Tab-separated table of C-alpha atoms in Angstrom:
chain	number	residue	atom	x	y	z
A	8	UNK	CA	16.950	-12.313	7.292
A	9	UNK	CA	19.169	-9.249	6.996
A	10	UNK	CA	20.333	-8.203	3.566
A	11	UNK	CA	24.036	-7.756	2.940
A	12	UNK	CA	25.123	-4.136	2.730
A	13	UNK	CA	28.167	-1.948	2.359
A	14	UNK	CA	29.480	0.561	4.884
A	15	UNK	CA	28.755	3.328	2.404
A	16	UNK	CA	26.206	3.051	-0.399
A	17	UNK	CA	27.895	2.938	-3.818
A	18	UNK	CA	26.439	6.372	-4.638
A	19	UNK	CA	28.223	7.926	-1.648
A	20	UNK	CA	31.484	6.258	-2.639
A	21	UNK	CA	31.333	7.552	-6.201
A	22	UNK	CA	29.876	10.957	-5.289
A	23	UNK	CA	31.343	11.726	-1.822
A	24	UNK	CA	29.920	15.263	-1.841
A	25	UNK	CA	26.498	13.709	-1.284
A	26	UNK	CA	27.627	12.655	2.197
A	27	UNK	CA	27.172	16.261	3.304
A	28	UNK	CA	23.386	15.749	3.128
A	29	UNK	CA	22.444	13.293	5.848
A	30	UNK	CA	18.918	12.932	4.502
A	31	UNK	CA	20.132	11.295	1.252
A	32	UNK	CA	19.948	7.519	1.668
A	33	UNK	CA	20.586	5.653	-1.599
A	34	UNK	CA	20.487	1.862	-1.526
A	35	UNK	CA	23.477	-0.225	-0.488
A	36	UNK	CA	22.154	-3.695	-1.236
A	37	UNK	CA	24.925	-5.949	-2.495
A	38	UNK	CA	22.315	-8.170	-4.144
A	39	UNK	CA	21.145	-5.208	-6.268
A	40	UNK	CA	24.291	-3.460	-7.578
A	41	UNK	CA	24.189	-0.246	-9.552
A	42	UNK	CA	22.849	-0.868	-13.047
A	43	UNK	CA	21.502	-4.273	-12.036
A	44	UNK	CA	20.330	-6.166	-15.116
A	45	UNK	CA	19.302	-9.515	-13.665
A	46	UNK	CA	16.446	-10.979	-11.687
A	47	UNK	CA	15.707	-9.788	-8.164
A	48	UNK	CA	14.006	-11.887	-5.508
A	49	UNK	CA	10.625	-10.837	-4.162
A	50	UNK	CA	12.097	-10.214	-0.706
A	51	UNK	CA	14.262	-7.397	-2.139
A	52	UNK	CA	11.423	-5.440	-3.755
A	53	UNK	CA	10.430	-3.604	-0.573
A	54	UNK	CA	14.034	-2.660	0.428
A	55	UNK	CA	14.504	-1.252	-3.086
A	56	UNK	CA	11.278	0.751	-2.849
A	57	UNK	CA	12.367	2.290	0.459
A	58	UNK	CA	15.307	3.928	-1.362
A	59	UNK	CA	13.521	4.654	-4.641
A	60	UNK	CA	13.412	8.462	-4.551
A	61	UNK	CA	16.982	8.622	-3.220
A	62	UNK	CA	18.266	6.447	-6.068
A	63	UNK	CA	16.417	8.601	-8.595
A	64	UNK	CA	17.973	11.704	-7.056
A	65	UNK	CA	21.461	10.235	-7.416
A	66	UNK	CA	20.670	9.323	-11.013
A	67	UNK	CA	19.774	12.939	-11.822
A	68	UNK	CA	22.873	14.170	-9.950
A	69	UNK	CA	25.090	11.923	-12.083
A	70	UNK	CA	24.109	13.881	-15.215
A	71	UNK	CA	21.522	12.916	-17.822
A	72	UNK	CA	20.815	13.784	-21.414
A	73	UNK	CA	17.414	14.942	-22.645
A	74	UNK	CA	16.127	11.478	-23.528
A	75	UNK	CA	17.148	10.083	-20.152
A	76	UNK	CA	15.424	12.963	-18.353
A	77	UNK	CA	12.214	12.119	-20.212
A	78	UNK	CA	12.521	8.495	-19.070
A	79	UNK	CA	12.988	9.586	-15.455
A	80	UNK	CA	9.768	11.552	-15.860
A	81	UNK	CA	8.014	8.369	-17.001
A	82	UNK	CA	9.257	6.528	-13.904
A	83	UNK	CA	7.978	9.336	-11.677
A	84	UNK	CA	4.618	9.201	-13.457
A	85	UNK	CA	4.314	5.478	-12.729
A	86	UNK	CA	5.222	6.095	-9.074
A	87	UNK	CA	2.623	8.852	-8.737
A	88	UNK	CA	-0.070	6.785	-10.472
A	89	UNK	CA	0.669	3.907	-8.085
A	90	UNK	CA	0.213	6.140	-5.033
A	91	UNK	CA	3.867	6.657	-4.112
A	92	UNK	CA	6.421	4.321	-2.485
A	93	UNK	CA	4.268	3.746	0.595
A	94	UNK	CA	1.262	2.631	-1.423
A	95	UNK	CA	3.425	0.376	-3.603
A	96	UNK	CA	4.951	-1.293	-0.544
A	97	UNK	CA	1.527	-2.071	0.903
A	98	UNK	CA	0.465	-3.453	-2.504
A	99	UNK	CA	3.370	-5.912	-2.489
A	100	UNK	CA	2.912	-6.944	1.160
A	101	UNK	CA	-0.859	-6.976	1.683
A	102	UNK	CA	-3.506	-8.875	-0.231
A	103	UNK	CA	-6.300	-6.822	1.314
A	104	UNK	CA	-7.155	-3.458	-0.194
A	105	UNK	CA	-5.576	-0.716	1.895
A	106	UNK	CA	-7.532	2.220	3.268
A	107	UNK	CA	-5.618	5.505	3.096
A	108	UNK	CA	-5.925	8.764	4.957
A	109	UNK	CA	-3.584	11.721	5.349
A	110	UNK	CA	-2.702	13.311	8.660
A	111	UNK	CA	-1.516	16.861	8.136
A	112	UNK	CA	0.027	17.539	11.516
A	113	UNK	CA	1.448	15.803	14.570
A	114	UNK	CA	2.121	17.657	17.816
A	115	UNK	CA	5.567	18.167	19.329
A	116	UNK	CA	4.648	15.683	22.049
A	117	UNK	CA	4.230	12.956	19.427
A	118	UNK	CA	7.871	13.183	18.328
A	119	UNK	CA	11.181	12.315	19.948
A	120	UNK	CA	13.417	15.303	20.623
A	121	UNK	CA	16.459	15.252	18.341
A	122	UNK	CA	19.567	17.392	17.991
A	123	UNK	CA	20.566	16.383	14.458
A	124	UNK	CA	18.896	16.225	11.067
A	125	UNK	CA	19.252	12.457	10.703
A	126	UNK	CA	16.979	11.773	13.691
A	127	UNK	CA	14.564	14.689	13.457
A	128	UNK	CA	10.865	13.963	13.786
A	129	UNK	CA	10.796	10.263	14.665
A	130	UNK	CA	7.323	9.375	15.959
A	131	UNK	CA	7.077	7.939	19.483
A	132	UNK	CA	5.720	4.365	19.807
A	133	UNK	CA	2.810	5.474	21.992
A	134	UNK	CA	1.779	7.989	19.331
A	135	UNK	CA	1.995	5.323	16.625
A	136	UNK	CA	-0.271	3.100	18.721
A	137	UNK	CA	-2.768	5.937	19.205
A	138	UNK	CA	-2.841	6.625	15.463
A	139	UNK	CA	-3.252	2.914	14.804
A	140	UNK	CA	-6.180	2.536	17.200
A	141	UNK	CA	-7.942	5.600	15.769
A	142	UNK	CA	-7.426	4.432	12.182
A	143	UNK	CA	-8.390	0.820	12.894
A	144	UNK	CA	-11.568	1.690	14.763
A	145	UNK	CA	-12.652	4.008	11.944
A	146	UNK	CA	-11.881	1.325	9.336
A	147	UNK	CA	-13.615	-1.480	11.261
A	148	UNK	CA	-16.763	0.520	12.000
A	149	UNK	CA	-17.055	1.439	8.321
A	150	UNK	CA	-16.849	-2.266	7.425
A	151	UNK	CA	-19.421	-3.123	10.106
A	152	UNK	CA	-21.933	-0.765	8.497
A	153	UNK	CA	-21.162	-2.146	5.022
A	154	UNK	CA	-21.879	-5.647	6.368
A	155	UNK	CA	-25.354	-4.650	7.560
A	156	UNK	CA	-24.696	-4.392	11.300
A	157	UNK	CA	-25.233	-1.369	13.501
A	158	UNK	CA	-21.964	0.044	14.803
A	159	UNK	CA	-23.751	1.513	17.835
A	160	UNK	CA	-24.016	-1.823	19.664
A	161	UNK	CA	-20.547	-3.142	18.748
A	162	UNK	CA	-17.559	-2.899	21.071
A	163	UNK	CA	-13.945	-3.457	20.042
A	164	UNK	CA	-11.469	-4.948	22.503
A	165	UNK	CA	-7.800	-5.241	21.647
A	166	UNK	CA	-6.360	-8.726	22.160
A	167	UNK	CA	-2.881	-8.360	20.711
A	168	UNK	CA	-0.767	-5.222	20.176
A	169	UNK	CA	2.632	-4.769	18.570
A	170	UNK	CA	4.516	-1.621	17.495
A	171	UNK	CA	7.457	-2.684	15.363
A	172	UNK	CA	10.881	-1.012	15.428
A	173	UNK	CA	12.195	-2.895	12.380
A	174	UNK	CA	12.955	-1.511	9.891
A	175	UNK	CA	14.158	1.597	11.674
A	176	UNK	CA	11.637	4.380	11.035
A	177	UNK	CA	12.675	7.715	9.557
A	178	UNK	CA	11.679	11.122	10.865
A	179	UNK	CA	8.956	13.327	9.429
A	180	UNK	CA	11.073	16.498	9.608
A	181	UNK	CA	13.047	17.243	6.450
A	182	UNK	CA	15.662	19.907	5.814
A	183	UNK	CA	14.929	22.440	3.070
A	184	UNK	CA	16.721	25.574	1.884
A	185	UNK	CA	14.255	27.526	4.037
A	186	UNK	CA	14.907	25.452	7.146
A	187	UNK	CA	13.304	22.337	8.670
A	188	UNK	CA	9.842	21.365	7.476
A	189	UNK	CA	7.441	18.934	9.131
A	190	UNK	CA	5.823	16.617	6.595
A	191	UNK	CA	2.312	15.220	6.596
A	192	UNK	CA	1.996	11.453	6.886
A	193	UNK	CA	-0.022	8.958	4.878
A	194	UNK	CA	-1.667	6.243	6.977
A	195	UNK	CA	-2.320	2.891	5.292
A	196	UNK	CA	-4.488	0.302	7.061
A	197	UNK	CA	-5.739	-3.153	6.118
A	198	UNK	CA	-8.093	-5.625	7.814
A	199	UNK	CA	-8.514	-9.381	7.705
A	200	UNK	CA	-10.568	-11.764	9.822
A	201	UNK	CA	-9.467	-14.909	11.595
A	202	UNK	CA	-12.169	-17.419	10.704
A	203	UNK	CA	-11.363	-19.541	13.764
A	204	UNK	CA	-12.395	-16.959	16.340
A	205	UNK	CA	-13.809	-14.001	14.422
A	206	UNK	CA	-11.018	-11.676	15.557
A	207	UNK	CA	-10.023	-8.853	13.217
A	208	UNK	CA	-6.311	-8.400	12.507
A	209	UNK	CA	-5.377	-4.831	11.610
A	210	UNK	CA	-2.101	-3.659	10.057
A	211	UNK	CA	-0.948	-0.046	9.742
A	212	UNK	CA	2.037	1.490	7.985
A	213	UNK	CA	3.017	5.164	8.056
A	214	UNK	CA	4.870	6.996	5.269
A	215	UNK	CA	5.756	10.642	4.842
A	216	UNK	CA	3.646	12.380	2.214
A	217	UNK	CA	5.539	13.149	-0.961
A	218	UNK	CA	8.885	11.627	0.025
A	219	UNK	CA	7.424	8.222	0.850
A	220	UNK	CA	9.776	7.656	3.800
A	221	UNK	CA	8.807	4.823	6.157
A	222	UNK	CA	7.747	6.343	9.498
A	223	UNK	CA	6.243	3.521	11.570
A	224	UNK	CA	4.241	0.310	11.754
A	225	UNK	CA	1.727	-1.271	14.110
A	226	UNK	CA	-0.566	-4.278	14.371
A	227	UNK	CA	-3.596	-4.753	16.613
A	228	UNK	CA	-5.943	-7.753	16.837
A	229	UNK	CA	-9.459	-6.905	18.003
A	230	UNK	CA	-12.302	-9.002	19.348
A	231	UNK	CA	-15.706	-7.753	18.239
A	232	UNK	CA	-18.419	-7.910	20.903
A	233	UNK	CA	-22.112	-7.380	20.239
A	234	UNK	CA	-23.997	-5.669	23.057
A	235	UNK	CA	-27.577	-6.745	23.816
A	236	UNK	CA	-29.080	-3.998	25.966
A	237	UNK	CA	-32.281	-5.925	26.673
A	238	UNK	CA	-30.550	-9.069	27.894
A	239	UNK	CA	-27.665	-7.095	29.411
A	240	UNK	CA	-25.156	-9.361	27.701
A	241	UNK	CA	-22.115	-9.075	25.445
A	242	UNK	CA	-21.397	-11.843	22.962
A	243	UNK	CA	-18.594	-12.293	20.405
A	244	UNK	CA	-19.617	-11.193	16.936
A	245	UNK	CA	-18.717	-14.195	14.805
A	246	UNK	CA	-20.079	-12.780	11.540
A	247	UNK	CA	-17.214	-11.998	9.197
A	248	UNK	CA	-16.802	-8.552	7.755
A	249	UNK	CA	-17.036	-8.255	3.993
A	250	UNK	CA	-13.377	-7.716	3.180
A	251	UNK	CA	-12.071	-7.142	-0.330
A	252	UNK	CA	-9.790	-10.179	-0.670
A	253	UNK	CA	-8.859	-13.226	1.350
A	254	UNK	CA	-7.882	-16.850	1.038
A	255	UNK	CA	-5.813	-18.286	-1.795
A	256	UNK	CA	-6.046	-15.101	-3.873
A	257	UNK	CA	-3.570	-13.337	-1.565
A	258	UNK	CA	-0.393	-14.811	-3.047
A	259	UNK	CA	-1.480	-14.083	-6.609
A	260	UNK	CA	-2.437	-10.486	-5.867
A	261	UNK	CA	0.917	-9.734	-4.250
A	262	UNK	CA	2.773	-11.439	-7.113
A	263	UNK	CA	1.040	-9.249	-9.697
A	264	UNK	CA	1.848	-6.101	-7.703
A	265	UNK	CA	5.517	-7.070	-7.381
A	266	UNK	CA	5.757	-7.818	-11.115
A	267	UNK	CA	4.378	-4.384	-11.988
A	268	UNK	CA	6.792	-2.658	-9.615
A	269	UNK	CA	9.771	-4.620	-10.932
A	270	UNK	CA	9.118	-4.123	-14.644
A	271	UNK	CA	7.658	-0.609	-14.802
A	272	UNK	CA	9.734	1.100	-12.121
A	273	UNK	CA	12.763	-0.707	-10.689
A	274	UNK	CA	14.036	-2.247	-13.937
A	275	UNK	CA	13.744	1.131	-15.695
A	276	UNK	CA	15.730	2.820	-12.915
A	277	UNK	CA	18.487	0.206	-13.056
A	278	UNK	CA	18.663	0.440	-16.855
A	279	UNK	CA	19.269	4.181	-16.616
A	280	UNK	CA	21.940	3.580	-13.964
A	281	UNK	CA	23.633	1.181	-16.369
A	282	UNK	CA	23.715	3.893	-19.037
A	283	UNK	CA	25.135	6.572	-16.731
A	284	UNK	CA	27.302	5.841	-13.693
A	285	UNK	CA	27.232	2.047	-13.233
A	286	UNK	CA	30.615	1.761	-14.967
A	287	UNK	CA	32.265	3.861	-12.258
A	288	UNK	CA	30.622	1.761	-9.560
A	289	UNK	CA	31.908	-1.409	-11.244
A	290	UNK	CA	35.474	-0.153	-11.113
A	291	UNK	CA	35.593	1.541	-7.731
A	292	UNK	CA	33.026	-0.108	-5.420
A	293	UNK	CA	34.487	-3.164	-3.707
A	294	UNK	CA	31.652	-5.643	-3.218
A	295	UNK	CA	34.119	-8.330	-2.067
A	296	UNK	CA	34.350	-6.764	1.400
A	297	UNK	CA	31.026	-8.340	2.323
A	298	UNK	CA	31.729	-11.724	0.797
A	299	UNK	CA	30.106	-11.169	-2.576
A	300	UNK	CA	32.164	-11.391	-5.735
A	301	UNK	CA	32.601	-8.013	-7.386
A	302	UNK	CA	30.771	-7.571	-10.680
A	303	UNK	CA	32.815	-7.135	-13.812
A	304	UNK	CA	32.510	-3.734	-15.501
A	305	UNK	CA	29.674	-3.442	-17.969
A	306	UNK	CA	32.138	-2.436	-20.660
A	307	UNK	CA	35.357	-4.483	-20.708
A	308	UNK	CA	38.672	-2.871	-21.537
A	309	UNK	CA	41.524	-0.915	-20.038
A	310	UNK	CA	40.736	1.864	-17.627
A	311	UNK	CA	41.682	5.145	-19.227
A	312	UNK	CA	44.148	7.585	-17.735
A	313	UNK	CA	41.295	9.950	-16.971
A	314	UNK	CA	39.539	7.195	-15.030
A	315	UNK	CA	42.719	6.498	-13.038
A	316	UNK	CA	42.982	10.191	-12.148
A	317	UNK	CA	39.300	10.183	-11.217
A	318	UNK	CA	39.896	7.226	-8.900
A	319	UNK	CA	42.842	8.933	-7.181
A	320	UNK	CA	40.767	12.065	-6.717
A	321	UNK	CA	37.901	10.117	-5.126
A	322	UNK	CA	40.235	8.186	-2.836
A	323	UNK	CA	41.509	11.552	-1.612
A	324	UNK	CA	37.910	12.556	-0.865
A	325	UNK	CA	37.628	15.145	-3.639
A	326	UNK	CA	34.902	15.410	-6.185
A	327	UNK	CA	34.410	17.808	-9.027
A	328	UNK	CA	30.930	19.211	-9.546
A	329	UNK	CA	28.877	17.106	-11.945
A	330	UNK	CA	28.890	18.161	-15.551
A	331	UNK	CA	25.836	19.956	-16.869
A	332	UNK	CA	23.370	17.543	-18.472
A	333	UNK	CA	23.662	17.196	-22.203
A	334	UNK	CA	20.416	18.315	-23.778
A	335	UNK	CA	19.562	16.617	-27.030
A	336	UNK	CA	17.926	13.558	-28.485
A	337	UNK	CA	19.129	10.228	-27.178
């Protein structure tokens, strides 16, 4: 189910100068307005995480005092301790413990050619599949050895392959003041067995290192075959690998991960938005265009003359540079 969104994210409506940087992608979820102070459904946690660093960047751009800057630092500490946006997304979606490895470089042949910044460095599907197969085989063979089998007489045969194009992946090339830079990627993989046939289902997600941008996704189901050299036969390996979690624990594990993300990271971000620029979004962002009733301003009362002039300026496409942050105790 698609989430309702605006043509422009609220941040780009309030701060139109940010539109000059195509790589800035703050959230535009109608269900999660700026300064959101209510509950959010589990299905919206991942979409919010995909825009997390962008929303934090807008928050800093809006102007913060010293105490608010310290709180942003606490949010960043929680993100880093959790492994970044990519790791947090896999925690909320997978019950199995993810295996992580970093790939420092992809060749030019692995990327689509692009002429603009917005589409620079998108990984080709065939390259995603190659990375998936390499990562899965390494992960599976490690689990085979942990389970007491010899990996030398085990063959893996893919039975089902899918490379997803939804959500739309982002490129691994980012613009910097020194020109374009190609980012490393973090590869997250998880395994689970199908107890009916012994097949191993493997999931992979790719995220850019540091920025945590989603870069691709693949799934492959393998059949494990055990080779008997003496009998010259190959038989399905029905023994189950010793995976970290499975069964009824899956729902509970994901629920705990989502609760941590909501309370320690997302709710703190939204609270800071409410203290800074949510009031402007309440007045000027029209949520009714997509069939959702517009929120009332956080602070009721008449709009001041300065606010009216600010609105006229923004409608004309102008924007004054943000004021310097106020340094002092909150």
